[in-house]
Short mmCIF file of C-alpha atoms in Angstrom, two decimals:
data_model
loop_
_atom_site.label_atom_id
_atom_site.label_comp_id
_atom_site.label_asym_id
_atom_site.label_seq_id
_atom_site.Cartn_x
_atom_site.Cartn_y
_atom_site.Cartn_z
CA UNK A 81 -0.06 -0.01 0.21
CA UNK A 82 2.97 2.67 -0.31
CA UNK A 83 2.17 3.19 -3.40
CA UNK A 84 -1.34 4.77 -2.79
CA UNK A 85 -1.22 8.90 -2.82
CA UNK A 86 -2.64 8.92 0.69
CA UNK A 87 -4.25 6.59 3.15
CA UNK A 88 -7.22 8.49 4.25
CA UNK A 89 -10.41 7.59 2.91
CA UNK A 90 -10.72 10.43 0.56
CA UNK A 91 -7.74 11.95 -1.78
CA UNK A 92 -7.26 15.56 -0.63
CA UNK A 93 -9.61 18.21 -2.77
CA UNK A 94 -10.05 20.34 -4.41
CA UNK A 95 -8.90 23.98 -2.53
CA UNK A 96 -9.53 27.88 -3.53
CA UNK A 97 -10.97 29.05 -6.36
CA UNK A 98 -11.73 25.68 -7.92
CA UNK A 99 -13.68 24.66 -4.41
CA UNK A 100 -15.14 27.83 -4.47
CA UNK A 101 -16.13 27.25 -8.12
CA UNK A 102 -17.69 23.56 -7.64
CA UNK A 103 -19.61 24.48 -4.94
CA UNK A 104 -21.13 27.67 -6.34
CA UNK A 105 -21.64 25.18 -9.60
CA UNK A 106 -23.73 22.43 -7.18
CA UNK A 107 -25.45 25.28 -5.40
CA UNK A 108 -26.73 27.05 -8.59
CA UNK A 109 -27.93 23.81 -10.44
CA UNK A 110 -30.82 23.17 -9.42
CA UNK A 111 -32.26 26.46 -10.25
CA UNK A 112 -30.20 25.81 -13.57
CA UNK A 113 -32.67 22.28 -13.91
CA UNK A 114 -35.54 24.27 -13.24
CA UNK A 115 -34.60 26.47 -15.73
CA UNK A 116 -34.19 23.40 -18.23
CA UNK A 117 -37.55 21.91 -17.34
CA UNK A 118 -39.37 24.73 -18.59
CA UNK A 119 -37.84 26.29 -21.07
CA UNK A 120 -35.47 23.73 -23.14
CA UNK A 121 -36.41 19.95 -21.07
CA UNK A 122 -33.70 18.26 -23.78
CA UNK A 123 -30.84 19.74 -24.51
CA UNK A 124 -27.93 19.33 -26.63
CA UNK A 125 -24.55 20.08 -26.00
CA UNK A 126 -22.39 18.58 -28.45
CA UNK A 127 -23.08 14.93 -28.18
CA UNK A 128 -24.38 14.62 -24.81
CA UNK A 129 -28.19 15.18 -24.58
CA UNK A 130 -29.90 15.81 -20.75
CA UNK A 131 -33.03 14.42 -19.86
CA UNK A 132 -35.09 16.64 -17.01
CA UNK A 133 -38.34 16.04 -16.70
CA UNK A 134 -39.30 12.97 -14.28
CA UNK A 135 -41.18 10.96 -17.03
CA UNK A 136 -38.80 11.31 -19.49
CA UNK A 137 -35.49 9.93 -17.06
CA UNK A 138 -37.52 6.70 -15.88
CA UNK A 139 -38.16 6.52 -19.70
CA UNK A 140 -34.51 6.68 -20.38
CA UNK A 141 -34.03 4.80 -17.77
CA UNK A 142 -36.04 1.74 -18.08
CA UNK A 143 -35.42 1.28 -22.01
CA UNK A 144 -32.15 -0.59 -21.65
CA UNK A 145 -32.26 -1.86 -25.62
CA UNK A 146 -31.45 1.83 -26.12
CA UNK A 147 -29.97 3.27 -23.80
CA UNK A 148 -26.43 1.08 -22.03
CA UNK A 149 -24.61 1.48 -18.88
CA UNK A 150 -21.84 2.79 -19.25
CA UNK A 151 -19.44 0.85 -16.41
CA UNK A 152 -18.17 -2.02 -18.39
CA UNK A 153 -14.70 -0.71 -18.97
CA UNK A 154 -13.75 0.91 -15.69
CA UNK A 155 -15.08 -2.36 -14.34
CA UNK A 156 -13.09 -5.02 -16.88
CA UNK A 157 -10.57 -3.01 -14.74
CA UNK A 158 -11.72 -3.01 -11.35
CA UNK A 159 -13.03 -7.46 -11.62
CA UNK A 160 -9.76 -7.98 -14.15
CA UNK A 161 -11.65 -8.92 -16.62
CA UNK A 162 -14.36 -10.88 -14.98
CA UNK A 163 -18.30 -9.48 -15.74
CA UNK A 164 -20.42 -7.91 -13.73
CA UNK A 165 -23.84 -7.76 -13.67
CA UNK A 166 -23.71 -3.53 -13.07
CA UNK A 167 -22.29 -3.33 -16.48
CA UNK A 168 -24.62 -5.80 -18.57
CA UNK A 169 -27.22 -4.96 -20.70
CA UNK A 170 -30.74 -6.95 -20.19
CA UNK A 171 -28.94 -10.15 -21.17
CA UNK A 172 -29.32 -13.89 -20.20
CA UNK A 173 -26.58 -13.74 -18.55
CA UNK A 174 -27.32 -10.10 -16.76
CA UNK A 175 -30.75 -12.42 -15.43
CA UNK A 176 -28.62 -15.21 -14.54
CA UNK A 177 -26.29 -13.30 -12.34
CA UNK A 178 -28.92 -11.13 -10.70
CA UNK A 179 -30.86 -14.25 -9.63
CA UNK A 180 -28.46 -15.94 -8.19
CA UNK A 181 -27.16 -13.50 -6.25
CA UNK A 182 -30.69 -12.73 -4.66
CA UNK A 183 -30.58 -16.23 -3.04
CA UNK A 184 -28.14 -15.23 -0.97
CA UNK A 185 -28.97 -11.30 -0.73
CA UNK A 186 -33.13 -12.08 0.50
CA UNK A 187 -35.09 -9.75 1.95
CA UNK A 188 -35.89 -11.56 5.29
CA UNK A 189 -31.85 -10.46 5.94
CA UNK A 190 -34.01 -7.34 6.71
CA UNK A 191 -35.02 -6.64 10.13
CA UNK A 192 -31.60 -8.15 11.17
CA UNK A 193 -29.64 -5.69 8.74
CA UNK A 194 -31.63 -2.78 10.36
CA UNK A 195 -31.60 -4.12 13.92
CA UNK A 196 -27.67 -4.37 13.91
CA UNK A 197 -27.29 -0.72 12.52
CA UNK A 198 -29.43 1.25 15.16
CA UNK A 199 -27.72 -0.65 17.48
CA UNK A 200 -23.62 0.53 16.17
CA UNK A 201 -25.34 3.37 15.71
CA UNK A 202 -26.62 3.81 19.44
CA UNK A 203 -23.21 2.50 20.54
CA UNK A 204 -21.36 5.49 18.30
CA UNK A 205 -23.45 8.29 19.52
CA UNK A 206 -23.94 6.81 23.10
CA UNK A 207 -20.09 7.17 23.86
CA UNK A 208 -19.60 9.85 21.66
CA UNK A 209 -19.71 12.67 24.54
CA UNK A 210 -22.46 15.04 23.23
CA UNK A 211 -20.45 15.76 19.81
CA UNK A 212 -19.79 13.63 16.62
CA UNK A 213 -18.80 13.84 13.36
CA UNK A 214 -21.74 12.89 11.09
CA UNK A 215 -19.52 11.21 8.14
CA UNK A 216 -16.95 9.41 8.79
CA UNK A 217 -17.23 8.44 12.69
CA UNK A 218 -20.74 7.94 12.63
CA UNK A 219 -22.43 6.68 9.44
CA UNK A 220 -18.79 5.49 7.47
CA UNK A 221 -17.84 3.32 10.50
CA UNK A 222 -21.36 1.78 10.98
CA UNK A 223 -22.51 1.21 7.26
CA UNK A 224 -18.59 -0.83 6.40
CA UNK A 225 -18.80 -2.18 9.87
CA UNK A 226 -22.13 -3.91 8.90
CA UNK A 227 -21.92 -4.61 5.02
CA UNK A 228 -18.27 -5.97 6.07
CA UNK A 229 -19.96 -8.69 8.33
CA UNK A 230 -23.31 -9.28 6.04
CA UNK A 231 -20.84 -10.24 3.09
CA UNK A 232 -18.28 -11.53 5.20
CA UNK A 233 -15.63 -10.07 3.83
CA UNK A 234 -13.60 -9.11 6.62
CA UNK A 235 -10.55 -6.03 6.79
CA UNK A 236 -7.57 -6.91 4.47
CA UNK A 237 -4.38 -7.44 6.58
CA UNK A 238 -2.16 -4.43 5.73
CA UNK A 239 -5.53 -2.48 3.99
CA UNK A 240 -8.85 -0.58 4.71
CA UNK A 241 -11.77 -1.86 3.36
CA UNK A 242 -13.05 2.12 3.70
CA UNK A 243 -10.07 2.63 1.78
CA UNK A 244 -10.36 0.33 -0.91
CA UNK A 245 -13.95 0.56 -1.48
CA UNK A 246 -14.21 4.14 -1.45
CA UNK A 247 -10.93 5.09 -4.25
CA UNK A 248 -12.73 1.39 -6.80
CA UNK A 249 -16.13 3.66 -5.98
CA UNK A 250 -14.32 6.81 -6.89
CA UNK A 251 -12.47 5.36 -10.45
CA UNK A 252 -15.94 3.43 -10.79
CA UNK A 253 -18.32 6.65 -11.04
CA UNK A 254 -15.75 9.50 -10.38
CA UNK A 255 -12.88 10.00 -11.63
CA UNK A 256 -10.09 8.38 -13.87
CA UNK A 257 -6.89 11.04 -13.21
CA UNK A 258 -3.54 9.02 -13.31
CA UNK A 259 -3.00 9.03 -9.64
CA UNK A 260 -6.35 7.41 -9.34
CA UNK A 261 -5.22 4.83 -11.59
CA UNK A 262 -2.32 3.99 -10.86
CA UNK A 263 -4.11 3.53 -6.98
CA UNK A 264 -6.50 1.13 -8.88
CA UNK A 265 -4.21 -0.96 -10.98
CA UNK A 266 -2.70 -1.62 -6.80
CA UNK A 267 -6.45 -1.98 -4.99
CA UNK A 268 -7.79 -3.94 -7.40
CA UNK A 269 -6.02 -7.15 -7.43
CA UNK A 270 -5.32 -6.28 -3.59
CA UNK A 271 -9.41 -6.66 -2.93
CA UNK A 272 -9.69 -9.68 -5.36
CA UNK A 273 -6.90 -11.73 -3.62
CA UNK A 274 -8.11 -11.18 -0.46
CA UNK A 275 -11.96 -12.22 -1.05
CA UNK A 276 -10.41 -15.07 -2.57
CA UNK A 277 -8.41 -15.51 0.50
CA UNK A 278 -12.29 -15.35 2.32
CA UNK A 279 -13.57 -18.16 -0.15
CA UNK A 280 -10.84 -20.56 0.31
CA UNK A 281 -10.39 -20.15 3.94
CA UNK A 282 -14.22 -20.68 4.14
CA UNK A 283 -14.50 -23.65 1.66
CA UNK A 284 -12.40 -25.17 4.28
CA UNK A 285 -13.87 -24.31 7.63
CA UNK A 286 -17.75 -23.01 6.88
CA UNK A 287 -18.42 -20.53 9.70
CA UNK A 288 -21.26 -17.66 9.19
CA UNK A 289 -24.32 -17.53 7.92
CA UNK A 290 -23.65 -14.97 5.71
CA UNK A 291 -23.40 -14.10 1.64
CA UNK A 292 -20.28 -16.04 1.78
CA UNK A 293 -21.08 -18.45 3.36
CA UNK A 294 -24.24 -18.54 1.35
CA UNK A 295 -22.71 -18.33 -2.06
CA UNK A 296 -20.59 -21.95 -1.07
CA UNK A 297 -23.39 -24.01 0.57
CA UNK A 298 -25.00 -23.04 -3.34
CA UNK A 299 -21.75 -23.87 -4.75
CA UNK A 300 -21.35 -26.61 -3.11
CA UNK A 301 -24.78 -27.93 -4.40
CA UNK A 302 -23.29 -27.47 -7.76
CA UNK A 303 -26.40 -23.97 -8.10
CA UNK A 304 -25.53 -22.41 -11.26
CA UNK A 305 -24.16 -18.92 -11.24
CA UNK A 306 -21.57 -19.78 -7.62
CA UNK A 307 -18.27 -20.40 -9.38
CA UNK A 308 -15.48 -18.85 -6.91
CA UNK A 309 -14.88 -16.38 -9.79
CA UNK A 310 -18.56 -15.51 -9.87
CA UNK A 311 -18.44 -15.56 -5.85
CA UNK A 312 -15.84 -13.06 -6.34
CA UNK A 313 -16.97 -11.13 -8.27
CA UNK A 314 -20.43 -10.02 -7.50
CA UNK A 315 -19.13 -9.43 -3.42
CA UNK A 316 -16.56 -6.92 -5.13
CA UNK A 317 -19.20 -5.26 -6.67
CA UNK A 318 -20.70 -5.55 -3.72
CA UNK A 319 -18.27 -3.62 -1.23
CA UNK A 320 -17.31 -1.40 -4.51
CA UNK A 321 -21.12 0.03 -5.39
CA UNK A 322 -22.59 -0.27 -1.70
CA UNK A 323 -20.97 1.08 1.27
CA UNK A 324 -19.18 4.09 -0.27
CA UNK A 325 -22.58 5.39 -0.97
CA UNK A 326 -24.10 6.17 2.70
CA UNK A 327 -21.31 7.87 3.48
CA UNK A 328 -22.03 10.20 1.46
CA UNK A 329 -25.93 10.68 1.30
CA UNK A 330 -26.85 10.81 5.07
CA UNK A 331 -25.06 13.38 6.46
CA UNK A 332 -26.69 15.38 3.48
CA UNK A 333 -30.13 14.18 4.85
CA UNK A 334 -28.35 15.62 8.40
CA UNK A 335 -27.19 18.57 6.77
CA UNK A 336 -31.48 19.17 5.20
CA UNK A 337 -32.89 18.41 7.98
CA UNK A 338 -30.61 20.72 10.49
CA UNK A 339 -30.91 23.66 7.86
CA UNK A 340 -34.84 23.52 8.53
CA UNK A 341 -35.61 23.81 12.38
CA UNK A 342 -39.18 22.87 11.83
CA UNK A 343 -38.71 19.06 9.91
CA UNK A 344 -35.93 19.02 12.05
CA UNK A 345 -38.29 18.27 14.83
CA UNK A 346 -40.55 16.40 12.62
CA UNK A 347 -37.95 13.77 12.52
CA UNK A 348 -36.92 13.82 16.10
CA UNK A 349 -40.30 13.09 17.33
CA UNK A 350 -40.57 10.35 14.97
CA UNK A 351 -37.24 9.06 15.82
CA UNK A 352 -38.37 9.47 19.45
CA UNK A 353 -41.26 7.94 18.80
CA UNK A 354 -39.71 4.80 16.92
CA UNK A 355 -41.87 5.35 13.95
CA UNK A 356 -39.25 3.69 11.95
CA UNK A 357 -41.23 4.83 8.17
CA UNK A 358 -41.99 8.17 9.51
CA UNK A 359 -38.73 8.60 10.10
CA UNK A 360 -37.35 6.89 6.60
CA UNK A 361 -40.05 9.35 4.68
CA UNK A 362 -37.87 12.43 6.42
CA UNK A 363 -34.68 10.85 5.39
CA UNK A 364 -35.56 9.97 1.74
CA UNK A 365 -36.98 13.52 1.12
CA UNK A 366 -34.08 15.44 2.70
CA UNK A 367 -32.08 13.62 -0.11
CA UNK A 368 -33.96 14.71 -2.06
CA UNK A 369 -32.85 17.73 -2.11
CA UNK A 370 -29.38 16.70 -2.46
CA UNK A 371 -29.40 12.86 -3.62
CA UNK A 372 -26.27 10.90 -4.16
CA UNK A 373 -25.38 12.53 -7.78
CA UNK A 374 -27.56 15.09 -10.02
CA UNK A 375 -27.39 12.30 -12.40
CA UNK A 376 -26.08 9.21 -14.02
CA UNK A 377 -24.47 8.71 -18.02
CA UNK A 378 -26.30 6.51 -20.52
CA UNK A 379 -24.89 5.60 -23.59
CA UNK A 380 -27.52 5.10 -26.86
CA UNK A 381 -27.09 2.17 -28.78
CA UNK A 382 -29.25 3.39 -31.09
CA UNK A 383 -31.64 6.06 -32.74
CA UNK A 384 -34.44 6.84 -30.10
CA UNK A 385 -36.68 9.40 -30.03
CA UNK A 386 -37.61 10.53 -26.22
CA UNK A 387 -41.08 11.89 -25.31
CA UNK A 388 -41.77 10.72 -28.68
CA UNK A 389 -45.39 12.50 -29.68
CA UNK A 390 -45.24 15.47 -27.13
CA UNK A 391 -43.91 18.51 -27.63
CA UNK A 392 -40.53 18.12 -26.18
CA UNK A 393 -39.96 15.41 -28.29
CA UNK A 394 -36.35 14.52 -29.01
CA UNK A 395 -34.44 12.05 -31.52
CA UNK A 396 -31.07 11.38 -29.64
CA UNK A 397 -28.52 9.90 -31.91
CA UNK A 398 -27.16 6.07 -31.42
CA UNK A 399 -23.41 7.08 -30.13
CA UNK A 400 -25.37 9.88 -28.06
CA UNK A 401 -24.29 10.47 -24.23
CA UNK A 402 -26.94 11.05 -22.34
CA UNK A 403 -27.40 12.47 -18.93
CA UNK A 404 -30.03 11.31 -16.91
CA UNK A 405 -30.74 13.91 -14.55
CA UNK A 406 -32.93 12.13 -11.58
CA UNK A 407 -32.55 15.22 -9.17
CA UNK A 408 -33.95 17.41 -11.23
CA UNK A 409 -36.11 14.65 -12.17
CA UNK A 410 -37.12 14.80 -8.27
CA UNK A 411 -38.02 18.43 -8.66
CA UNK A 412 -40.83 18.02 -11.62
CA UNK A 413 -43.74 20.01 -10.27
CA UNK A 414 -45.72 17.39 -12.72
CA UNK A 415 -45.15 14.52 -11.09
CA UNK A 416 -43.54 15.85 -8.03
CA UNK A 417 -46.75 18.04 -6.02
CA UNK A 418 -45.26 20.66 -4.35
CA UNK A 419 -41.56 20.14 -5.44
CA UNK A 420 -39.94 22.66 -3.21
CA UNK A 421 -42.21 21.40 0.27
CA UNK A 422 -40.37 19.29 2.71
CA UNK A 423 -42.70 15.86 2.44
CA UNK A 424 -41.69 13.12 4.69
CA UNK A 425 -45.35 11.90 3.74
CA UNK A 426 -44.84 11.42 -0.45
CA UNK A 427 -45.45 8.45 -2.12
CA UNK A 428 -42.49 5.80 -3.17
CA UNK A 429 -42.83 6.38 -6.69
CA UNK A 430 -41.98 10.21 -6.61
CA UNK A 431 -38.37 8.95 -5.80
CA UNK A 432 -35.90 7.98 -8.24
CA UNK A 433 -32.82 8.15 -5.20
CA UNK A 434 -31.20 4.96 -6.52
CA UNK A 435 -32.32 4.29 -10.25
CA UNK A 436 -35.20 2.92 -12.10
CA UNK A 437 -36.22 -0.28 -13.49
CA UNK A 438 -33.65 -2.67 -14.50
CA UNK A 439 -29.93 -1.02 -13.47
CA UNK A 440 -31.74 0.24 -10.09
CA UNK A 441 -29.27 -0.27 -7.69
CA UNK A 442 -29.15 -3.83 -6.12
CA UNK A 443 -28.95 -2.94 -3.06
CA UNK A 444 -31.86 -0.19 -2.57
CA UNK A 445 -33.25 -2.67 -0.15
CA UNK A 446 -30.91 -2.60 2.59
CA UNK A 447 -30.66 1.38 1.35
CA UNK A 448 -34.40 1.79 2.31
CA UNK A 449 -34.64 -0.34 5.35
CA UNK A 450 -30.93 1.28 7.25
CA UNK A 451 -30.04 4.54 5.98
CA UNK A 452 -32.78 6.06 8.05
CA UNK A 453 -31.47 4.49 10.99
CA UNK A 454 -27.66 5.57 10.82
CA UNK A 455 -29.10 8.93 12.41
CA UNK A 456 -31.62 7.45 14.33
CA UNK A 457 -29.64 7.38 17.55
CA UNK A 458 -28.51 10.88 17.23
CA UNK A 459 -31.96 12.25 16.17
CA UNK A 460 -33.73 11.26 19.78
CA UNK A 461 -31.06 12.84 21.78
CA UNK A 462 -32.04 16.33 23.19
CA UNK A 463 -30.87 19.77 21.70
CA UNK A 464 -29.32 18.46 19.06
CA UNK A 465 -27.96 21.22 16.86
CA UNK A 466 -24.68 22.48 14.88
CA UNK A 467 -21.10 22.78 16.16
CA UNK A 468 -19.87 26.06 16.21
CA UNK A 469 -18.09 27.25 13.21
CA UNK A 470 -17.31 25.96 10.44
CA UNK A 471 -17.24 22.06 12.10
CA UNK A 472 -20.95 22.82 12.23
CA UNK A 473 -21.41 22.87 7.86
CA UNK A 474 -21.52 20.26 5.59
CA UNK A 475 -17.81 19.87 4.04
CA UNK A 476 -17.92 18.89 0.41
CA UNK A 477 -15.45 17.07 -1.51
CA UNK A 478 -15.90 16.62 -5.27
CA UNK A 479 -18.90 14.81 -4.83
CA UNK A 480 -17.91 12.83 -1.66
CA UNK A 481 -19.58 14.69 1.90
CA UNK A 482 -15.94 14.96 3.77
CA UNK A 483 -16.95 16.73 7.73
CA UNK A 484 -20.02 17.61 9.47
CA UNK A 485 -19.99 18.24 13.06
CA UNK A 486 -22.98 18.47 15.88
CA UNK A 487 -23.65 18.44 19.06
CA UNK A 488 -26.24 17.32 21.32
CA UNK A 489 -27.36 17.00 24.89
#
């Protein structure tokens, strides 16, 4: 690991004018999307199209034969050339691989995972002494610990899953600068080797009822979809695509609650009443105002007319890039009533936090069952407030939440 540029979870971010410019761009983006939704819902910038309306975003996400994912090239680097379903079109292999993983990532796991997350968060908050940094000390710690245990992939000797997973996530979805690429060349094979060692260790001595253990039982029973390579690749994909996300979106949700004192009081009342369904609504709605990303890219694999039959219909030629702005879609008043009002009781179809249709986040049900519980113990505390000064305001490092500190009695 000595070749890594940093052993911190996040790499050093932009500073000075560049940081201010990035912050200003993110701040003005909702206003820019509002103008586009009204005057030019599907603008074109060279070979890139942007879809901003709720209906059009869902159309692009749901039309896999016309709009393919862009992830395969980088996934091949991470997975050592083994296919992972995130980078696949709607093929028999995609359906077989996802069906195999649903045998080991089960809906009936959710209550136990939820209870574990709440207990872990409670222990951290109870021991923090009235001040806690939300991003790393609370959310990142809970997320990586409970998912590592659930998946059956412990920390690698001499390495840190938080660093490895976050670096690989950044490479896959955010950046590809030369220093990051050099880190990936070290981390990706190291993580593949680590998981393979766990496969061999657990095959020789079966242990806990986790995703790896279940996969090996099905492998032993001769079930298709559970070769060593398939198990290793799936676990890699879950580590890269899963635990780096909550430390981004959950602190951002906390920031949105802190900006709205009346809403914060409502979320705290739900937490204290153990109304987890309502509390989840508060966190989901807070995430709508600052989601994981403004949108996701797709590649047009054939000509397609988006919003055909409407005044805004637009022919997207094959080879174009389409930026699917789900952050804009979730504030589209045509499908999201009173989009600038904070409403924790919105209907599920108004949200597109984790994609839609074929490539909707595989872990969406785990997210829905656990994200709000990472904040629940904190929200139950009295006099919850921002820490003084800059520490009490959410700072971001590019796409990543970096720091947010709160005080409580």
